[in-house]
Amino acid sequence: MSPAPPPPSPSPSRGRIRPWLVVGDLVLAAMWVCAGALVKLAVYGVLGLGGRPEADAAKVALSLIYMFFFAWLEGVTGGASYNPLTVLAGALASPGGPSLYLFTAFVRIPAQVLGSILGVKLIRAALPTVGKGARLSVGVHHGALAEGLATFMVVMVSVTLKKKEMKGFFMKTWISSIWKMSLHILSSDITGGIMNPASAFAWAYARGDHTTFDHLLVYWLAPLQATLLGVWVVTFLIKPKKIKEQ
């Protein structure tokens, strides 16, 4: 019997600390909040579709375009991201160990928060009519449940696509974007459907309510717990492939 082939070596960038991503995180986070604000301004201001059924369709179309653009930027930069939940889920699901998790939690996520704050300041200075971001429109526990469930479902799909190692950029981005947009629309009237603690914090910081209990519970604690649960569920359900002897 011939010996079994050696297991494939892991990708050199997977599970490794890459300090240069901090700059990419900061820039992408700033660009993300600006892009979202510009879409709303274009739909309700330039196109004048406020209160009309066409407004949602226009928002979805424009949002899909910039979501593909940001997915391309993430690939070009080697893994930079605008969302703390994305990098946290990646750190938890990767074999990087405690060092990668600590680097993500205490370096990358603060950089994303800072980038989001700078992005909000920039867009509000350039376009004062852009608004003040999404607000919680229901009770705090209802909002935490809605934001947590939406985040849980997004994280499950994102981590599953990564673990399945789907190589087609278009199909992977299409599935992820449509899923995120669907959950965003469903929860937009409740919490704004943000599913991004850095973006939510930046707009709350601009309004001055970033330290309230409601904000911390709905936009930080609930999504973070949902991310941990989503990664655990996907890791439990999707077992690593066993290498068979030949």
mmCIF file of N, CA and C in Angstrom, residues 118-222:
data_model
loop_
_atom_site.group_PDB
_atom_site.id
_atom_site.type_symbol
_atom_site.label_atom_id
_atom_site.label_comp_id
_atom_site.label_asym_id
_atom_site.label_seq_id
_atom_site.Cartn_x
_atom_site.Cartn_y
_atom_site.Cartn_z
ATOM 1 N N LEU A 118 -13.934 59.110 11.242
ATOM 2 C CA LEU A 118 -13.376 60.077 10.295
ATOM 3 C C LEU A 118 -14.241 60.183 9.043
ATOM 4 N N GLY A 119 -14.765 59.034 8.587
ATOM 5 C CA GLY A 119 -15.622 59.055 7.412
ATOM 6 C C GLY A 119 -16.900 59.845 7.634
ATOM 7 N N VAL A 120 -17.519 59.675 8.802
ATOM 8 C CA VAL A 120 -18.740 60.424 9.115
ATOM 9 C C VAL A 120 -18.441 61.918 9.212
ATOM 10 N N LYS A 121 -17.336 62.263 9.863
ATOM 11 C CA LYS A 121 -16.967 63.680 9.962
ATOM 12 C C LYS A 121 -16.733 64.275 8.582
ATOM 13 N N LEU A 122 -16.087 63.521 7.710
ATOM 14 C CA LEU A 122 -15.792 64.007 6.358
ATOM 15 C C LEU A 122 -17.069 64.207 5.552
ATOM 16 N N ILE A 123 -17.960 63.228 5.560
ATOM 17 C CA ILE A 123 -19.162 63.321 4.740
ATOM 18 C C ILE A 123 -20.109 64.390 5.274
ATOM 19 N N ARG A 124 -20.154 64.562 6.587
ATOM 20 C CA ARG A 124 -21.028 65.606 7.149
ATOM 21 C C ARG A 124 -20.462 67.002 6.908
ATOM 22 N N ALA A 125 -19.148 67.093 6.867
ATOM 23 C CA ALA A 125 -18.544 68.394 6.575
ATOM 24 C C ALA A 125 -18.735 68.769 5.106
ATOM 25 N N ALA A 126 -18.639 67.770 4.226
ATOM 26 C CA ALA A 126 -18.788 68.045 2.798
ATOM 27 C C ALA A 126 -20.247 68.205 2.399
ATOM 28 N N LEU A 127 -21.118 67.389 2.991
ATOM 29 C CA LEU A 127 -22.546 67.403 2.645
ATOM 30 C C LEU A 127 -23.370 67.438 3.931
ATOM 31 N N PRO A 128 -23.628 68.614 4.470
ATOM 32 C CA PRO A 128 -24.348 68.713 5.750
ATOM 33 C C PRO A 128 -25.756 68.131 5.720
ATOM 34 N N THR A 129 -26.352 67.991 4.530
ATOM 35 C CA THR A 129 -27.719 67.462 4.433
ATOM 36 C C THR A 129 -27.778 65.948 4.422
ATOM 37 N N VAL A 130 -26.658 65.293 4.694
ATOM 38 C CA VAL A 130 -26.609 63.839 4.568
ATOM 39 C C VAL A 130 -27.387 63.128 5.675
ATOM 40 N N GLY A 131 -27.684 63.801 6.769
ATOM 41 C CA GLY A 131 -28.454 63.190 7.843
ATOM 42 C C GLY A 131 -27.584 62.796 9.027
ATOM 43 N N LYS A 132 -28.187 62.060 9.956
ATOM 44 C CA LYS A 132 -27.496 61.690 11.191
ATOM 45 C C LYS A 132 -27.441 60.192 11.427
ATOM 46 N N GLY A 133 -27.656 59.397 10.392
ATOM 47 C CA GLY A 133 -27.539 57.949 10.529
ATOM 48 C C GLY A 133 -28.797 57.304 11.079
ATOM 49 N N ALA A 134 -28.775 55.966 11.112
ATOM 50 C CA ALA A 134 -29.933 55.206 11.585
ATOM 51 C C ALA A 134 -30.051 55.281 13.104
ATOM 52 N N ARG A 135 -31.281 55.201 13.592
ATOM 53 C CA ARG A 135 -31.555 55.234 15.025
ATOM 54 C C ARG A 135 -32.420 54.042 15.419
ATOM 55 N N LEU A 136 -32.358 53.695 16.678
ATOM 56 C CA LEU A 136 -33.205 52.640 17.219
ATOM 57 C C LEU A 136 -34.633 53.164 17.340
ATOM 58 N N SER A 137 -35.585 52.462 16.720
ATOM 59 C CA SER A 137 -36.973 52.942 16.710
ATOM 60 C C SER A 137 -37.911 52.061 17.529
ATOM 61 N N VAL A 138 -37.362 51.076 18.248
ATOM 62 C CA VAL A 138 -38.178 50.192 19.092
ATOM 63 C C VAL A 138 -37.525 50.098 20.467
ATOM 64 N N GLY A 139 -38.065 49.249 21.323
ATOM 65 C CA GLY A 139 -37.472 49.028 22.633
ATOM 66 C C GLY A 139 -36.090 48.409 22.528
ATOM 67 N N VAL A 140 -35.285 48.621 23.556
ATOM 68 C CA VAL A 140 -33.894 48.182 23.492
ATOM 69 C C VAL A 140 -33.767 46.664 23.352
ATOM 70 N N HIS A 141 -34.609 45.906 24.051
ATOM 71 C CA HIS A 141 -34.509 44.450 23.963
ATOM 72 C C HIS A 141 -34.985 43.935 22.610
ATOM 73 N N HIS A 142 -36.027 44.549 22.084
ATOM 74 C CA HIS A 142 -36.499 44.205 20.742
ATOM 75 C C HIS A 142 -35.422 44.524 19.708
ATOM 76 N N GLY A 143 -34.789 45.676 19.856
ATOM 77 C CA GLY A 143 -33.734 46.057 18.929
ATOM 78 C C GLY A 143 -32.521 45.146 19.015
ATOM 79 N N ALA A 144 -32.138 44.771 20.237
ATOM 80 C CA ALA A 144 -30.994 43.871 20.403
ATOM 81 C C ALA A 144 -31.275 42.511 19.778
ATOM 82 N N LEU A 145 -32.511 42.029 19.939
ATOM 83 C CA LEU A 145 -32.870 40.749 19.339
ATOM 84 C C LEU A 145 -32.826 40.827 17.814
ATOM 85 N N ALA A 146 -33.367 41.904 17.240
ATOM 86 C CA ALA A 146 -33.383 42.052 15.790
ATOM 87 C C ALA A 146 -31.971 42.169 15.220
ATOM 88 N N GLU A 147 -31.143 43.009 15.832
ATOM 89 C CA GLU A 147 -29.780 43.197 15.337
ATOM 90 C C GLU A 147 -28.951 41.926 15.544
ATOM 91 N N GLY A 148 -29.177 41.239 16.645
ATOM 92 C CA GLY A 148 -28.452 40.005 16.899
ATOM 93 C C GLY A 148 -28.821 38.905 15.922
ATOM 94 N N LEU A 149 -30.107 38.732 15.638
ATOM 95 C CA LEU A 149 -30.541 37.702 14.690
ATOM 96 C C LEU A 149 -30.026 37.986 13.285
ATOM 97 N N ALA A 150 -30.120 39.242 12.870
ATOM 98 C CA ALA A 150 -29.623 39.592 11.537
ATOM 99 C C ALA A 150 -28.125 39.326 11.426
ATOM 100 N N THR A 151 -27.376 39.714 12.454
ATOM 101 C CA THR A 151 -25.934 39.480 12.451
ATOM 102 C C THR A 151 -25.614 37.991 12.450
ATOM 103 N N PHE A 152 -26.333 37.232 13.250
ATOM 104 C CA PHE A 152 -26.118 35.787 13.326
ATOM 105 C C PHE A 152 -26.281 35.135 11.953
ATOM 106 N N MET A 153 -27.315 35.523 11.218
ATOM 107 C CA MET A 153 -27.567 34.919 9.914
ATOM 108 C C MET A 153 -26.527 35.349 8.883
ATOM 109 N N VAL A 154 -26.095 36.607 8.952
ATOM 110 C CA VAL A 154 -25.058 37.074 8.032
ATOM 111 C C VAL A 154 -23.734 36.367 8.300
ATOM 112 N N VAL A 155 -23.372 36.239 9.575
ATOM 113 C CA VAL A 155 -22.109 35.589 9.936
ATOM 114 C C VAL A 155 -22.122 34.123 9.517
ATOM 115 N N MET A 156 -23.236 33.448 9.700
ATOM 116 C CA MET A 156 -23.311 32.041 9.311
ATOM 117 C C MET A 156 -23.059 31.864 7.821
ATOM 118 N N VAL A 157 -23.674 32.712 7.003
ATOM 119 C CA VAL A 157 -23.481 32.604 5.558
ATOM 120 C C VAL A 157 -22.039 32.953 5.178
ATOM 121 N N SER A 158 -21.496 34.022 5.758
ATOM 122 C CA SER A 158 -20.138 34.449 5.418
ATOM 123 C C SER A 158 -19.099 33.395 5.797
ATOM 124 N N VAL A 159 -19.200 32.852 7.006
ATOM 125 C CA VAL A 159 -18.235 31.851 7.448
ATOM 126 C C VAL A 159 -18.403 30.554 6.656
ATOM 127 N N THR A 160 -19.627 30.196 6.323
ATOM 128 C CA THR A 160 -19.860 29.000 5.519
ATOM 129 C C THR A 160 -19.223 29.131 4.150
ATOM 130 N N LEU A 161 -19.366 30.281 3.507
ATOM 131 C CA LEU A 161 -18.753 30.491 2.200
ATOM 132 C C LEU A 161 -17.234 30.394 2.285
ATOM 133 N N LYS A 162 -16.657 30.890 3.377
ATOM 134 C CA LYS A 162 -15.201 30.810 3.526
ATOM 135 C C LYS A 162 -14.745 29.375 3.773
ATOM 136 N N LYS A 163 -15.485 28.650 4.608
ATOM 137 C CA LYS A 163 -15.086 27.279 4.916
ATOM 138 C C LYS A 163 -15.286 26.351 3.721
ATOM 139 N N LYS A 164 -16.290 26.651 2.907
ATOM 140 C CA LYS A 164 -16.495 25.861 1.690
ATOM 141 C C LYS A 164 -15.483 26.212 0.608
ATOM 142 N N GLU A 165 -14.748 27.316 0.819
ATOM 143 C CA GLU A 165 -13.701 27.760 -0.099
ATOM 144 C C GLU A 165 -14.239 27.929 -1.512
ATOM 145 N N MET A 166 -15.373 28.608 -1.628
ATOM 146 C CA MET A 166 -15.929 28.926 -2.943
ATOM 147 C C MET A 166 -14.993 29.895 -3.650
ATOM 148 N N LYS A 167 -14.558 29.534 -4.847
ATOM 149 C CA LYS A 167 -13.520 30.308 -5.521
ATOM 150 C C LYS A 167 -14.085 31.370 -6.462
ATOM 151 N N GLY A 168 -15.333 31.252 -6.880
ATOM 152 C CA GLY A 168 -15.887 32.224 -7.797
ATOM 153 C C GLY A 168 -16.187 33.542 -7.091
ATOM 154 N N PHE A 169 -15.476 34.603 -7.468
ATOM 155 C CA PHE A 169 -15.656 35.896 -6.803
ATOM 156 C C PHE A 169 -17.079 36.403 -6.986
ATOM 157 N N PHE A 170 -17.591 36.336 -8.217
ATOM 158 C CA PHE A 170 -18.913 36.902 -8.484
ATOM 159 C C PHE A 170 -19.995 36.170 -7.698
ATOM 160 N N MET A 171 -19.993 34.842 -7.753
ATOM 161 C CA MET A 171 -21.052 34.083 -7.089
ATOM 162 C C MET A 171 -20.982 34.240 -5.577
ATOM 163 N N LYS A 172 -19.779 34.203 -5.017
ATOM 164 C CA LYS A 172 -19.630 34.354 -3.566
ATOM 165 C C LYS A 172 -20.088 35.740 -3.111
ATOM 166 N N THR A 173 -19.693 36.762 -3.855
ATOM 167 C CA THR A 173 -20.088 38.122 -3.494
ATOM 168 C C THR A 173 -21.581 38.336 -3.710
ATOM 169 N N TRP A 174 -22.124 37.737 -4.755
ATOM 170 C CA TRP A 174 -23.553 37.879 -5.032
ATOM 171 C C TRP A 174 -24.387 37.270 -3.909
ATOM 172 N N ILE A 175 -24.033 36.054 -3.496
ATOM 173 C CA ILE A 175 -24.775 35.390 -2.416
ATOM 174 C C ILE A 175 -24.687 36.211 -1.131
ATOM 175 N N SER A 176 -23.488 36.634 -0.782
ATOM 176 C CA SER A 176 -23.293 37.392 0.451
ATOM 177 C C SER A 176 -24.011 38.738 0.396
ATOM 178 N N SER A 177 -23.938 39.417 -0.736
ATOM 179 C CA SER A 177 -24.542 40.749 -0.844
ATOM 180 C C SER A 177 -26.064 40.683 -0.806
ATOM 181 N N ILE A 178 -26.647 39.743 -1.541
ATOM 182 C CA ILE A 178 -28.103 39.607 -1.545
ATOM 183 C C ILE A 178 -28.613 39.245 -0.153
ATOM 184 N N TRP A 179 -27.889 38.376 0.526
ATOM 185 C CA TRP A 179 -28.282 37.973 1.882
ATOM 186 C C TRP A 179 -28.223 39.161 2.834
ATOM 187 N N LYS A 180 -27.153 39.939 2.754
ATOM 188 C CA LYS A 180 -27.022 41.109 3.628
ATOM 189 C C LYS A 180 -28.096 42.149 3.321
ATOM 190 N N MET A 181 -28.358 42.385 2.050
ATOM 191 C CA MET A 181 -29.348 43.392 1.684
ATOM 192 C C MET A 181 -30.743 42.961 2.125
ATOM 193 N N SER A 182 -31.057 41.679 2.023
ATOM 194 C CA SER A 182 -32.373 41.197 2.448
ATOM 195 C C SER A 182 -32.570 41.420 3.942
ATOM 196 N N LEU A 183 -31.560 41.080 4.733
ATOM 197 C CA LEU A 183 -31.668 41.269 6.179
ATOM 198 C C LEU A 183 -31.655 42.753 6.547
ATOM 199 N N HIS A 184 -30.928 43.540 5.784
ATOM 200 C CA HIS A 184 -30.918 44.987 6.033
ATOM 201 C C HIS A 184 -32.306 45.582 5.826
ATOM 202 N N ILE A 185 -32.962 45.180 4.738
ATOM 203 C CA ILE A 185 -34.299 45.707 4.459
ATOM 204 C C ILE A 185 -35.287 45.267 5.534
ATOM 205 N N LEU A 186 -35.178 44.004 5.969
ATOM 206 C CA LEU A 186 -36.117 43.490 6.972
ATOM 207 C C LEU A 186 -35.973 44.193 8.320
ATOM 208 N N SER A 187 -34.746 44.583 8.661
ATOM 209 C CA SER A 187 -34.512 45.187 9.978
ATOM 210 C C SER A 187 -34.290 46.693 9.926
ATOM 211 N N SER A 188 -34.433 47.307 8.751
ATOM 212 C CA SER A 188 -34.131 48.733 8.621
ATOM 213 C C SER A 188 -35.089 49.610 9.419
ATOM 214 N N ASP A 189 -36.336 49.187 9.543
ATOM 215 C CA ASP A 189 -37.304 49.990 10.294
ATOM 216 C C ASP A 189 -37.208 49.765 11.807
ATOM 217 N N ILE A 190 -36.353 48.833 12.229
ATOM 218 C CA ILE A 190 -36.227 48.520 13.652
ATOM 219 C C ILE A 190 -34.950 49.133 14.231
ATOM 220 N N THR A 191 -33.821 48.745 13.644
ATOM 221 C CA THR A 191 -32.533 49.245 14.132
ATOM 222 C C THR A 191 -31.735 49.978 13.063
ATOM 223 N N GLY A 192 -32.250 50.006 11.856
ATOM 224 C CA GLY A 192 -31.483 50.551 10.748
ATOM 225 C C GLY A 192 -30.796 49.467 9.945
ATOM 226 N N GLY A 193 -30.812 48.220 10.486
ATOM 227 C CA GLY A 193 -30.177 47.107 9.774
ATOM 228 C C GLY A 193 -28.712 47.344 9.498
ATOM 229 N N ILE A 194 -27.993 47.870 10.492
ATOM 230 C CA ILE A 194 -26.598 48.261 10.257
ATOM 231 C C ILE A 194 -25.671 47.046 10.229
ATOM 232 N N MET A 195 -25.739 46.222 11.260
ATOM 233 C CA MET A 195 -24.895 45.019 11.362
ATOM 234 C C MET A 195 -23.410 45.358 11.203
ATOM 235 N N ASN A 196 -23.039 46.509 11.727
ATOM 236 C CA ASN A 196 -21.662 46.985 11.666
ATOM 237 C C ASN A 196 -21.434 47.909 12.860
ATOM 238 N N PRO A 197 -20.850 47.411 13.947
ATOM 239 C CA PRO A 197 -20.679 48.232 15.145
ATOM 240 C C PRO A 197 -19.869 49.503 14.924
ATOM 241 N N ALA A 198 -18.871 49.455 14.043
ATOM 242 C CA ALA A 198 -18.043 50.639 13.804
ATOM 243 C C ALA A 198 -18.853 51.742 13.147
ATOM 244 N N SER A 199 -19.639 51.385 12.139
ATOM 245 C CA SER A 199 -20.478 52.372 11.465
ATOM 246 C C SER A 199 -21.540 52.942 12.407
ATOM 247 N N ALA A 200 -22.177 52.057 13.175
ATOM 248 C CA ALA A 200 -23.193 52.517 14.133
ATOM 249 C C ALA A 200 -22.578 53.449 15.171
ATOM 250 N N PHE A 201 -21.389 53.118 15.650
ATOM 251 C CA PHE A 201 -20.727 53.951 16.653
ATOM 252 C C PHE A 201 -20.370 55.316 16.084
ATOM 253 N N ALA A 202 -19.923 55.344 14.831
ATOM 254 C CA ALA A 202 -19.509 56.606 14.229
ATOM 255 C C ALA A 202 -20.680 57.581 14.125
ATOM 256 N N TRP A 203 -21.837 57.092 13.677
ATOM 257 C CA TRP A 203 -23.003 57.973 13.573
ATOM 258 C C TRP A 203 -23.513 58.367 14.959
ATOM 259 N N ALA A 204 -23.477 57.417 15.913
ATOM 260 C CA ALA A 204 -23.894 57.752 17.276
ATOM 261 C C ALA A 204 -22.933 58.765 17.906
ATOM 262 N N TYR A 205 -21.655 58.639 17.594
ATOM 263 C CA TYR A 205 -20.663 59.601 18.103
ATOM 264 C C TYR A 205 -20.940 60.997 17.560
ATOM 265 N N ALA A 206 -21.337 61.069 16.299
ATOM 266 C CA ALA A 206 -21.662 62.363 15.706
ATOM 267 C C ALA A 206 -22.904 62.972 16.357
ATOM 268 N N ARG A 207 -23.846 62.123 16.807
ATOM 269 C CA ARG A 207 -25.055 62.623 17.472
ATOM 270 C C ARG A 207 -24.832 62.863 18.951
ATOM 271 N N GLY A 208 -23.804 62.222 19.533
ATOM 272 C CA GLY A 208 -23.523 62.376 20.949
ATOM 273 C C GLY A 208 -24.163 61.339 21.843
ATOM 274 N N ASP A 209 -24.711 60.250 21.280
ATOM 275 C CA ASP A 209 -25.338 59.218 22.113
ATOM 276 C C ASP A 209 -24.616 57.879 22.008
ATOM 277 N N HIS A 210 -23.301 57.920 21.810
ATOM 278 C CA HIS A 210 -22.516 56.704 21.614
ATOM 279 C C HIS A 210 -22.206 55.971 22.916
ATOM 280 N N THR A 211 -22.458 56.585 24.059
ATOM 281 C CA THR A 211 -22.153 55.933 25.340
ATOM 282 C C THR A 211 -23.418 55.481 26.067
ATOM 283 N N THR A 212 -24.559 55.563 25.431
ATOM 284 C CA THR A 212 -25.796 55.155 26.091
ATOM 285 C C THR A 212 -25.895 53.643 26.176
ATOM 286 N N PHE A 213 -26.659 53.165 27.142
ATOM 287 C CA PHE A 213 -26.851 51.726 27.322
ATOM 288 C C PHE A 213 -27.529 51.108 26.098
ATOM 289 N N ASP A 214 -28.504 51.812 25.533
ATOM 290 C CA ASP A 214 -29.218 51.293 24.368
ATOM 291 C C ASP A 214 -28.268 51.045 23.202
ATOM 292 N N HIS A 215 -27.398 52.004 22.942
ATOM 293 C CA HIS A 215 -26.460 51.850 21.825
ATOM 294 C C HIS A 215 -25.495 50.689 22.060
ATOM 295 N N LEU A 216 -24.927 50.628 23.240
ATOM 296 C CA LEU A 216 -23.946 49.577 23.526
ATOM 297 C C LEU A 216 -24.566 48.184 23.464
ATOM 298 N N LEU A 217 -25.790 48.052 23.935
ATOM 299 C CA LEU A 217 -26.436 46.743 23.929
ATOM 300 C C LEU A 217 -26.862 46.335 22.527
ATOM 301 N N VAL A 218 -27.502 47.244 21.800
ATOM 302 C CA VAL A 218 -28.069 46.895 20.495
ATOM 303 C C VAL A 218 -26.996 46.770 19.419
ATOM 304 N N TYR A 219 -26.044 47.707 19.386
ATOM 305 C CA TYR A 219 -25.111 47.765 18.263
ATOM 306 C C TYR A 219 -23.731 47.194 18.554
ATOM 307 N N TRP A 220 -23.478 46.820 19.817
ATOM 308 C CA TRP A 220 -22.194 46.196 20.136
ATOM 309 C C TRP A 220 -22.366 44.820 20.771
ATOM 310 N N LEU A 221 -23.016 44.757 21.909
ATOM 311 C CA LEU A 221 -23.081 43.489 22.634
ATOM 312 C C LEU A 221 -23.850 42.423 21.852
ATOM 313 N N ALA A 222 -25.030 42.760 21.352
ATOM 314 C CA ALA A 222 -25.840 41.773 20.626
ATOM 315 C C ALA A 222 -25.136 41.274 19.365
#
